[in-house]
Coordinates of C-alpha atoms and ligand atoms in Angstrom, one line a residue:
M1 CA 24.9 10.8 81.8
N2 CA 21.3 9.9 82.8
L3 CA 21.9 8.6 86.3
R4 CA 18.3 7.4 86.8
A5 CA 18.3 5.5 83.5
E6 CA 21.6 4.0 84.3
L7 CA 20.4 2.7 87.6
E8 CA 17.1 1.5 86.1
Q9 CA 19.1 -0.5 83.5
R10 CA 21.3 -2.1 86.1
V11 CA 18.4 -3.0 88.4
S12 CA 16.4 -4.4 85.4
A13 CA 19.4 -6.6 84.5
A14 CA 19.5 -7.8 88.1
L15 CA 15.7 -8.5 88.0
Q16 CA 16.3 -10.5 84.8
A17 CA 19.1 -12.4 86.4
S18 CA 16.7 -13.2 89.3
G19 CA 14.3 -14.7 86.9
V20 CA 11.9 -11.8 86.5
D21 CA 11.4 -10.3 83.1
A22 CA 10.1 -6.9 84.0
P23 CA 11.7 -3.5 83.8
A24 CA 12.6 -1.9 87.1
Q25 CA 11.5 1.6 88.1
V26 CA 14.0 3.8 89.8
A27 CA 13.2 7.3 91.0
P28 CA 15.0 9.9 93.2
A29 CA 14.3 9.0 96.8
A30 CA 11.5 11.0 98.4
R31 CA 13.5 11.4 101.7
P32 CA 17.3 11.3 102.5
E33 CA 16.8 8.2 104.7
F34 CA 15.7 6.3 101.6
G35 CA 19.1 7.0 100.0
D36 CA 19.5 8.9 96.8
Y37 CA 17.5 6.8 94.5
Q38 CA 14.9 4.1 95.2
A39 CA 13.9 1.2 93.1
N40 CA 10.3 0.2 93.4
G41 CA 7.8 -2.1 91.7
I42 CA 9.7 -5.1 93.1
M43 CA 6.5 -6.1 95.0
G44 CA 4.4 -6.1 91.9
A45 CA 7.0 -8.0 89.9
A46 CA 7.3 -10.6 92.6
K47 CA 3.5 -11.1 92.8
R48 CA 3.3 -11.6 89.0
A49 CA 6.2 -14.1 89.1
G50 CA 4.7 -15.9 92.1
M51 CA 7.7 -15.1 94.3
K52 CA 8.1 -13.5 97.7
P53 CA 8.8 -9.8 97.4
R54 CA 11.5 -9.9 100.1
A55 CA 13.2 -12.9 98.4
L56 CA 13.1 -11.2 95.1
A57 CA 14.5 -8.0 96.5
E58 CA 17.4 -9.9 98.1
A59 CA 18.1 -11.7 94.9
V60 CA 18.1 -8.4 93.0
V61 CA 20.5 -6.8 95.5
S62 CA 23.0 -9.6 95.3
A63 CA 22.8 -9.8 91.5
A64 CA 22.9 -6.0 90.9
Q65 CA 26.3 -4.7 89.9
L66 CA 26.3 -1.4 91.5
D67 CA 29.6 -1.3 93.4
D68 CA 31.2 1.3 91.2
L69 CA 28.4 3.8 91.9
A70 CA 26.7 2.9 95.1
S71 CA 28.2 2.9 98.6
K72 CA 25.2 1.1 100.1
V73 CA 22.2 -0.8 98.7
E74 CA 19.6 -1.8 101.1
I75 CA 16.2 -3.4 101.1
A76 CA 13.5 -1.3 102.7
G77 CA 10.0 -2.4 103.4
P78 CA 8.5 -5.1 101.2
G79 CA 10.2 -4.6 97.9
F80 CA 11.9 -1.3 97.9
I81 CA 15.6 -1.0 97.3
N82 CA 17.4 2.1 98.5
I83 CA 20.5 3.1 96.7
H84 CA 23.1 5.4 98.3
L85 CA 25.5 6.8 95.8
R86 CA 29.3 7.0 96.3
P87 CA 30.5 10.6 96.5
D88 CA 33.5 9.8 94.4
Y89 CA 31.2 8.5 91.7
L90 CA 29.2 11.7 91.8
A91 CA 32.5 13.7 91.7
S92 CA 33.5 11.8 88.5
M93 CA 30.3 12.8 86.9
L94 CA 31.2 16.4 87.5
S95 CA 34.7 16.4 86.2
S96 CA 35.6 19.2 83.9
E97 CA 35.8 16.6 81.1
Q98 CA 32.2 15.6 81.4
P99 CA 29.8 17.6 79.1
L100 CA 26.9 19.3 80.8
V101 CA 24.4 17.7 78.4
E102 CA 24.7 14.8 76.1
P103 CA 22.7 14.7 72.9
T104 CA 20.4 11.7 72.4
S105 CA 21.5 8.8 70.2
T106 CA 18.0 8.5 68.9
P107 CA 16.9 11.9 67.7
D108 CA 13.3 12.5 66.9
R109 CA 12.0 14.9 64.3
V110 CA 9.5 16.9 66.3
V111 CA 6.9 19.3 64.9
I112 CA 5.8 21.8 67.6
D113 CA 2.7 23.8 66.8
Y114 CA 2.7 26.8 69.2
S115 CA 1.6 30.4 69.6
S116 CA -0.7 29.9 66.6
V117 CA -2.6 33.1 67.1
N118 CA -5.6 34.3 65.2
L119 CA -4.4 37.1 63.0
A120 CA -7.8 38.9 63.0
K121 CA -6.9 40.4 66.4
E122 CA -3.9 41.4 68.3
M123 CA -2.1 38.9 70.4
H124 CA -3.4 38.8 74.0
V125 CA -2.6 37.1 77.3
G126 CA -4.5 34.0 76.2
H127 CA -1.7 33.4 73.6
L128 CA 1.0 33.9 76.2
R129 CA 1.0 30.4 77.6
S130 CA 1.2 28.6 74.2
T131 CA 4.0 30.9 73.1
I132 CA 6.1 30.5 76.2
I133 CA 5.5 26.8 76.8
G134 CA 6.0 25.9 73.1
D135 CA 9.2 27.9 72.8
A136 CA 10.6 26.3 76.0
L137 CA 9.8 22.8 74.6
A138 CA 11.5 23.7 71.3
L139 CA 14.7 24.8 73.1
L140 CA 14.6 21.8 75.4
L141 CA 14.3 19.3 72.6
E142 CA 17.0 21.0 70.6
A143 CA 19.3 21.0 73.6
L144 CA 19.0 17.2 73.7
G145 CA 19.8 16.9 70.0
H146 CA 16.3 16.4 68.6
E147 CA 15.4 18.1 65.4
V148 CA 12.6 20.6 65.9
I149 CA 10.4 22.1 63.3
R150 CA 8.5 25.1 64.6
Q151 CA 5.0 25.6 63.1
N152 CA 3.1 28.8 63.9
H153 CA -0.4 27.6 62.7
V154 CA -1.9 31.1 62.6
G155 CA -5.6 31.6 61.9
D156 CA -5.8 33.8 58.8
W157 CA -8.9 32.4 57.1
G158 CA -12.0 32.7 59.2
T159 CA -15.2 34.6 58.4
Q160 CA -14.0 37.5 60.6
F161 CA -11.7 38.4 57.7
G162 CA -14.6 39.4 55.5
M163 CA -15.7 41.9 58.2
L164 CA -12.2 43.3 58.6
L165 CA -11.7 43.7 54.9
A166 CA -15.0 45.5 54.5
F167 CA -14.1 47.8 57.3
L168 CA -10.6 48.4 56.0
E169 CA -12.0 49.3 52.6
E170 CA -14.3 51.8 54.2
K171 CA -11.6 53.4 56.3
G172 CA -9.1 53.6 53.5
E173 CA -6.4 51.1 52.9
D174 CA -3.6 52.9 54.8
S175 CA -5.8 53.3 57.7
E176 CA -3.8 54.4 60.7
Q177 CA -6.1 52.5 62.9
L178 CA -4.3 49.3 61.9
A179 CA -1.7 50.4 64.4
D180 CA -4.0 49.0 67.1
L181 CA -5.5 45.9 65.8
E182 CA -7.5 45.3 68.9
K183 CA -9.4 48.6 68.5
F184 CA -9.8 48.0 64.8
Y185 CA -11.4 44.7 65.4
V186 CA -13.7 46.0 68.0
A187 CA -14.8 48.9 65.8
A188 CA -15.3 46.6 62.8
K189 CA -17.4 44.2 65.0
K190 CA -19.5 47.0 66.2
R191 CA -20.2 48.1 62.7
F192 CA -21.0 44.6 61.7
D193 CA -23.5 44.2 64.5
Q194 CA -25.2 47.5 63.9
D195 CA -25.4 47.9 60.2
A196 CA -27.1 45.2 58.1
D197 CA -25.7 46.6 54.8
F198 CA -22.2 46.5 56.2
A199 CA -22.7 42.9 57.4
D200 CA -23.9 41.9 53.9
R201 CA -20.8 43.5 52.4
A202 CA -18.6 41.7 54.9
R203 CA -20.2 38.4 54.0
S204 CA -19.7 38.9 50.3
K205 CA -16.1 39.8 51.0
V206 CA -15.4 36.4 52.5
V207 CA -16.9 34.8 49.4
L208 CA -14.7 36.9 47.2
L209 CA -11.6 36.3 49.2
Q210 CA -12.1 32.6 49.4
G211 CA -12.9 32.5 45.7
G212 CA -9.5 34.1 45.0
D213 CA -10.6 37.6 44.0
P214 CA -7.2 39.5 43.5
D215 CA -8.4 42.8 45.0
S216 CA -9.7 41.2 48.2
K217 CA -6.6 39.0 48.4
R218 CA -4.3 42.0 48.2
L219 CA -6.2 43.8 51.0
W220 CA -6.2 40.6 53.0
Q221 CA -2.5 40.2 52.6
R222 CA -1.9 43.8 53.7
F223 CA -4.0 43.1 56.9
I224 CA -2.1 39.9 57.6
A225 CA 1.2 41.6 57.2
V226 CA 0.4 44.2 59.8
S227 CA -0.9 41.6 62.2
I228 CA 2.2 39.4 61.8
A229 CA 4.4 42.5 62.4
H230 CA 2.5 42.9 65.8
C231 CA 3.2 39.3 66.7
N232 CA 6.9 39.7 65.8
E233 CA 7.3 42.6 68.1
I234 CA 6.0 40.6 70.9
Y235 CA 8.2 37.5 70.0
Q236 CA 11.2 39.8 69.9
R237 CA 10.5 41.3 73.3
L238 CA 9.8 37.9 74.8
G239 CA 12.9 36.5 73.3
V240 CA 10.8 33.8 71.6
T241 CA 12.5 32.0 68.7
L242 CA 9.5 32.1 66.3
R243 CA 10.3 33.7 62.9
D244 CA 8.4 34.4 59.8
E245 CA 9.6 31.1 58.2
H246 CA 7.8 29.2 61.0
I247 CA 4.5 30.6 60.0
M248 CA 2.3 28.0 58.3
P249 CA -1.1 29.6 58.2
E250 CA -4.4 27.9 58.0
S251 CA -4.9 29.3 54.5
A252 CA -1.8 27.3 53.3
Y253 CA -3.9 24.1 53.6
N254 CA -6.8 25.4 51.4
A255 CA -5.8 23.3 48.4
D256 CA -5.3 20.1 50.6
L257 CA -8.8 20.2 52.2
S258 CA -10.7 18.6 49.3
V259 CA -7.9 16.0 49.0
V260 CA -8.3 15.1 52.7
I261 CA -12.1 14.6 52.1
E262 CA -11.4 12.5 49.1
E263 CA -8.9 10.3 51.0
L264 CA -11.2 9.9 53.9
R265 CA -13.9 8.8 51.4
Q266 CA -11.5 6.3 49.8
Q267 CA -10.7 4.8 53.2
G268 CA -14.5 4.3 53.7
L269 CA -14.5 6.6 56.7
L270 CA -17.1 9.2 55.5
S271 CA -20.8 9.1 56.1
E272 CA -23.3 11.8 55.2
D273 CA -25.4 13.1 58.1
Q274 CA -28.0 15.8 57.3
G275 CA -25.9 16.8 54.3
A276 CA -22.7 17.1 56.1
Q277 CA -19.7 14.8 55.7
C278 CA -18.8 13.1 58.9
V279 CA -16.5 10.5 60.4
F280 CA -18.0 8.3 63.1
L281 CA -15.5 6.5 65.3
D282 CA -16.4 4.1 68.0
A283 CA -14.1 5.8 70.5
F284 CA -16.3 8.9 70.5
K285 CA -19.7 8.2 71.8
G286 CA -22.3 10.5 73.2
R287 CA -24.4 10.0 76.3
D288 CA -26.9 7.7 74.6
D289 CA -24.0 5.5 73.5
K290 CA -24.4 6.6 69.9
P291 CA -21.2 7.6 68.1
L292 CA -20.5 11.3 67.9
P293 CA -19.8 12.7 64.4
V294 CA -16.5 14.5 63.6
I295 CA -17.8 16.9 60.9
V296 CA -15.2 17.5 58.2
Q297 CA -17.4 19.2 55.6
K298 CA -20.5 21.3 56.1
S299 CA -23.6 20.8 54.0
D300 CA -22.8 24.0 52.0
G301 CA -19.4 22.5 51.1
G302 CA -17.5 24.6 53.6
Y303 CA -14.6 23.1 55.6
L304 CA -14.0 23.2 59.3
Y305 CA -11.3 23.8 61.8
A306 CA -10.9 20.0 62.1
T307 CA -10.5 19.6 58.4
T308 CA -7.6 22.0 58.4
D309 CA -6.0 20.2 61.3
L310 CA -6.3 16.9 59.5
A311 CA -4.5 18.5 56.5
A312 CA -1.9 19.8 58.9
L313 CA -1.3 16.4 60.4
R314 CA -1.0 14.9 56.9
Y315 CA 1.5 17.5 55.9
R316 CA 3.5 17.3 59.1
V317 CA 4.0 13.5 58.8
Q318 CA 4.2 13.2 55.0
K319 CA 6.1 16.3 54.0
L320 CA 7.9 17.3 57.2
G321 CA 8.7 13.8 58.2
A322 CA 7.7 14.2 61.9
N323 CA 7.7 11.2 64.2
R324 CA 6.5 13.3 67.1
I325 CA 4.0 16.2 67.0
L326 CA 3.3 18.5 69.9
V327 CA 0.3 20.9 69.6
V328 CA 0.5 23.5 72.3
V329 CA -3.1 24.7 72.8
G330 CA -5.4 25.3 75.8
A331 CA -7.2 22.4 77.4
E332 CA -10.6 23.5 76.1
Q333 CA -9.6 22.1 72.7
S334 CA -9.0 18.6 74.1
L335 CA -11.9 16.9 72.4
H336 CA -11.0 18.5 69.1
F337 CA -7.5 17.1 69.2
Q338 CA -8.5 13.7 70.4
Q339 CA -10.9 13.5 67.4
V340 CA -8.4 14.9 64.9
F341 CA -5.7 12.4 66.1
A342 CA -8.1 9.5 66.0
V343 CA -9.4 10.3 62.6
G344 CA -5.9 11.0 61.4
R345 CA -4.7 7.6 62.5
A346 CA -7.7 5.9 61.0
A347 CA -7.0 7.6 57.7
G348 CA -3.4 6.5 57.9
Y349 CA -1.9 9.9 58.3
A350 CA 0.0 8.8 61.3
D351 CA 1.1 5.3 62.2
D352 CA 1.5 3.8 65.7
E353 CA 5.1 4.9 65.9
T354 CA 4.2 8.5 65.4
R355 CA 3.5 10.3 68.7
L356 CA 0.7 12.8 68.5
E357 CA 0.4 14.9 71.7
H358 CA -1.9 17.7 72.6
I359 CA 0.1 19.7 75.1
T360 CA -2.7 21.2 77.1
F361 CA -2.6 24.0 79.5
G362 CA -5.0 25.7 81.9
N363 CA -6.1 29.3 82.1
M364 CA -4.2 32.2 83.5
L365 CA -6.4 33.6 86.3
G366 CA -6.6 37.0 87.9
P367 CA -6.3 37.4 91.7
D368 CA -10.0 37.0 91.9
G369 CA -9.7 33.5 90.5
K370 CA -11.5 34.5 87.3
K371 CA -10.0 34.5 83.9
F372 CA -7.2 37.1 83.7
S373 CA -8.4 40.5 82.4
T374 CA -7.7 44.2 82.6
R375 CA -9.1 46.2 85.5
A376 CA -11.9 47.3 83.2
G377 CA -12.7 43.6 82.6
G378 CA -11.5 43.4 78.9
V379 CA -8.8 41.1 77.5
M380 CA -5.4 42.5 78.3
K381 CA -3.0 43.1 75.4
L382 CA 0.2 41.3 75.7
S383 CA 2.3 44.4 75.0
D384 CA 0.7 46.1 78.0
L385 CA 1.4 43.1 80.2
L386 CA 5.1 43.1 79.2
D387 CA 5.3 46.8 79.9
E388 CA 3.9 46.3 83.3
A389 CA 6.4 43.5 84.0
E390 CA 9.3 45.7 83.1
Q391 CA 8.0 48.6 85.1
R392 CA 7.4 46.7 88.2
A393 CA 10.9 45.1 88.0
T394 CA 12.5 48.5 87.5
G395 CA 11.1 49.6 90.8
L396 CA 12.4 46.5 92.6
V397 CA 15.9 46.7 91.0
A398 CA 16.2 50.4 91.7
E399 CA 15.3 49.7 95.3
K400 CA 17.8 46.9 95.7
N401 CA 20.6 48.8 93.9
P402 CA 20.3 52.6 94.6
D403 CA 23.7 53.2 93.1
M404 CA 23.1 51.4 89.8
D405 CA 23.0 53.8 86.8
A406 CA 19.7 54.2 85.0
A407 CA 20.7 52.4 81.8
E408 CA 21.9 49.3 83.6
C409 CA 18.9 49.4 85.9
R410 CA 16.6 49.3 82.9
E411 CA 18.4 46.4 81.3
V412 CA 18.5 44.4 84.6
A413 CA 14.8 45.2 85.1
R414 CA 14.0 44.0 81.5
V415 CA 15.8 40.7 82.1
V416 CA 14.2 40.2 85.6
G417 CA 10.7 41.3 84.6
L418 CA 10.4 39.2 81.5
G419 CA 12.2 36.3 83.1
A420 CA 9.8 36.4 86.0
L421 CA 6.8 36.5 83.7
K422 CA 7.9 33.5 81.7
Y423 CA 9.1 31.5 84.6
A424 CA 5.8 32.0 86.5
D425 CA 4.1 30.3 83.6
L426 CA 6.7 27.6 83.0
S427 CA 7.2 26.6 86.6
K428 CA 3.5 25.6 87.2
N429 CA 2.2 22.2 86.2
R430 CA 0.9 23.4 82.8
T431 CA -2.2 21.3 82.9
S432 CA -3.9 23.3 85.6
N433 CA -5.1 26.9 85.8
Y434 CA -2.8 29.3 87.7
V435 CA -3.2 32.6 89.4
F436 CA -1.2 35.4 88.0
D437 CA 0.5 37.1 90.9
W438 CA 3.0 39.9 90.3
D439 CA 4.4 39.9 93.9
Q440 CA 5.0 36.2 93.9
M441 CA 6.6 36.0 90.5
L442 CA 8.9 39.0 91.2
S443 CA 10.0 37.8 94.6
F444 CA 13.7 37.1 95.1
E445 CA 12.7 34.1 97.3
G446 CA 11.0 30.9 96.4
N447 CA 10.7 29.2 93.0
T448 CA 11.0 32.3 90.8
A449 CA 13.2 33.5 88.0
P450 CA 14.6 36.3 90.1
Y451 CA 15.8 33.8 92.7
L452 CA 17.6 31.7 90.1
Q453 CA 19.0 34.7 88.3
Y454 CA 20.2 36.0 91.6
A455 CA 21.9 32.7 92.5
Y456 CA 23.6 32.9 89.1
T457 CA 24.9 36.4 89.7
R458 CA 26.2 35.4 93.2
I459 CA 28.4 32.8 91.6
R460 CA 29.6 35.2 89.0
S461 CA 30.4 37.7 91.6
L462 CA 32.2 35.2 93.7
L463 CA 34.4 34.3 90.7
R464 CA 35.1 37.9 90.1
R465 CA 36.0 38.6 93.7
G466 CA 38.5 35.7 93.6
G467 CA 39.9 36.8 90.2
I468 CA 39.1 33.4 88.8
D469 CA 38.7 32.6 85.2
P470 CA 36.1 29.8 85.2
D471 CA 37.4 28.4 81.9
K472 CA 40.7 27.5 83.5
L473 CA 39.3 25.3 86.3
Q474 CA 40.3 21.6 85.6
G475 CA 39.7 18.2 87.2
Q476 CA 37.0 16.9 89.4
P477 CA 35.8 17.9 92.9
V478 CA 36.5 16.0 96.1
L479 CA 33.2 15.7 98.1
T480 CA 33.5 15.5 101.8
E481 CA 31.1 17.9 103.5
P482 CA 27.4 16.9 103.4
A483 CA 26.5 20.2 101.7
E484 CA 29.0 19.4 98.9
V485 CA 27.5 15.9 98.4
A486 CA 24.0 17.3 98.3
L487 CA 24.9 19.9 95.8
A488 CA 26.8 17.4 93.7
L489 CA 23.8 15.0 93.6
R490 CA 21.7 17.8 92.2
L491 CA 24.3 18.7 89.6
A492 CA 24.5 15.1 88.5
R493 CA 20.8 15.0 87.8
L494 CA 20.7 17.6 85.0
Q495 CA 20.6 15.1 82.1
E496 CA 17.9 12.9 83.6
V497 CA 15.7 15.9 84.4
L498 CA 16.1 17.4 80.9
E499 CA 15.2 14.0 79.4
Q500 CA 12.2 13.5 81.6
A501 CA 11.0 17.1 80.9
A502 CA 11.3 16.4 77.2
A503 CA 9.6 13.0 77.4
D504 CA 6.6 14.5 79.3
A505 CA 6.8 17.9 77.6
M506 CA 6.8 19.4 81.0
P507 CA 9.1 22.4 81.4
S508 CA 8.0 22.6 85.1
H509 CA 10.1 19.5 85.9
L510 CA 13.1 21.6 84.9
C511 CA 12.0 24.5 87.0
T512 CA 11.6 22.4 90.1
Y513 CA 15.0 21.0 89.5
L514 CA 16.6 24.4 89.1
Y515 CA 15.0 25.7 92.2
E516 CA 16.3 22.7 94.2
L517 CA 19.7 23.2 92.7
A518 CA 19.9 26.9 93.6
S519 CA 18.7 26.1 97.1
A520 CA 21.4 23.4 97.5
Y521 CA 23.9 25.9 96.3
M522 CA 22.8 28.5 98.8
S523 CA 23.2 25.9 101.7
F524 CA 26.6 24.9 100.3
Y525 CA 27.6 28.5 100.1
E526 CA 26.6 29.1 103.7
Q527 CA 28.3 26.0 105.1
C528 CA 31.4 25.7 102.9
P529 CA 33.7 28.7 102.5
V530 CA 35.2 28.8 99.1
L531 CA 37.7 31.6 98.5
S532 CA 39.1 31.4 102.0
A533 CA 39.6 27.7 102.0
D534 CA 43.0 25.9 101.6
A535 CA 44.2 25.6 98.0
K536 CA 43.0 22.0 97.4
V537 CA 39.6 22.5 99.0
R538 CA 39.2 25.8 97.3
D539 CA 39.8 24.4 93.8
S540 CA 37.4 21.6 94.5
R541 CA 34.7 24.0 95.7
L542 CA 35.3 26.3 92.8
L543 CA 34.6 23.4 90.4
L544 CA 31.3 22.9 92.2
C545 CA 30.6 26.6 91.9
R546 CA 31.4 26.6 88.2
R547 CA 29.3 23.6 87.5
T548 CA 26.4 25.2 89.3
M549 CA 26.8 28.4 87.3
Q550 CA 26.8 26.5 84.1
T551 CA 23.9 24.3 85.0
L552 CA 21.8 27.3 86.0
K553 CA 22.7 29.0 82.8
Q554 CA 21.9 26.0 80.7
G555 CA 18.6 25.5 82.5
L556 CA 17.5 29.1 82.1
D557 CA 18.6 29.1 78.5
V558 CA 16.4 26.1 77.8
L559 CA 13.5 28.0 79.4
G560 CA 14.2 31.0 77.2
I561 CA 15.2 33.1 80.3
E562 CA 18.2 35.4 80.2
T563 CA 20.9 35.8 82.9
I564 CA 22.9 38.8 83.8
E565 CA 26.3 39.4 85.4
R566 CA 25.0 41.3 88.4
M567 CA 21.8 42.5 89.9
Ligands
LIG601 N1 -5.6 29.6 66.3 C1 -6.1 28.7 67.2 C2 -6.7 29.4 68.4 O1 -6.3 30.5 68.7 C3 -5.1 27.7 67.8 C4 -4.5 26.8 66.7 C5 -3.7 25.7 67.3 N2 -3.2 24.8 66.4 C6 -3.9 24.0 65.6 N3 -3.3 23.2 64.8 N4 -5.2 23.9 65.7 O2 -7.6 28.8 69.1

């Protein structure tokens, strides 16, 4: 159950009964003295209705039917209402009969465009954030019962492909150099910059390819296949759920591009500007207040990135039936997506009910505060980064567990290292840049994956020590100690946190929650003996332990992070 939404609904009803027709806002209280939840916005509502805030708050408190779930409801300051929950109500939410997560009754069909690498080069750290954040959002929405359609909008059609094809032809088709696409790209680029004949050949290759020449097409397909295989290796290692069937490359929209232009024309949206086809929208004005053009076709007839994105939007709504579209791409493409969404809406590709969201994220920075790179200053390949994560974690795990055998140590290190890497990304507010810091992310203390994974293994080991089969625990806990109540309150919030994270497309909400939950568990564990307690108390506490274990597991699953039995 979504506790916050339930409270909001009841307080809204009380507001209505008090003569104010405005929805209430209820949020977890910022401090324990404010209760567990706090209703706010009463002051504003009172002002708008021409009432005294205090009088309205009093009316709301007496009209609100909260007795079953609140032990105390008090007015605080001008127009805040503090709600203290009843421990027995919290306990009932945590009964063994209550599901961990309830599916939504109004499922969306959500397209998530993520990873979306350019296939000309190997995947690098710049693609890491989109891949990790996008995958977590897909899992999160699915956990809540939404239908998710993954779209890996890979770049496979730019002018660089002419260069790569010309180079591949020169090197021989089975060129072993394709094993390292990064090197191959760099070598081709060097050749392109230094040799004018080669550059000419590269340019004519693009023309041939785009004109449908079978030979060029075959070579191109071969290149694309190698590049996709590289991506798949990374996805597999990262435990990311993208598969070949989710690839919807830029080239797949080729035939739709002229249709898009035609439809824009029919809608009266096109104007010609210096030979190029443009859409001018009032919402996009330059400094001199003149509208800025969104160019959709160049004067030579060529199409642009924006044209493909319009075709993709059209396809996602019309063919895939999406009512929510999330495009997970770095913040530097903000203006691009604002324009694509605005032109798309103007063209009727998306109506007002269809949510179009650019899920932005900042850069991953090195310790020097500059864009993350290798020591030599180049872009770091993702496979090298993953290797390093596993290596570093192996050192830590071996140090912690000198007796662990090598194979188990490696497996634990893989789970911890990759978990740490993903969690470091997911736990930050995605809209800002973040500093990549191995020591912080691999720490067993603080808001990190190892801390959460460790909390999970501690509960597993407690159950093992007690010889307890968690599936056999029945009933609901009895909450008496403050640490029990505090833990129960966290546990009861899972649903609302998942729903909020899904609505805002913010995996970091879930991370913050899991961290608070694990900390509440640690305090509970210190203050409330479990296995040594009397039978009744012991059973009740075991229920709390199990629910915590399940909640941590569910949360980490949704983030795409593995758990282990011991570490
Ligand atoms: N391939 C693009 C890049 O690496 C990202 C594509 C994102 N998706 C989209 N529909 N434009 O910058």
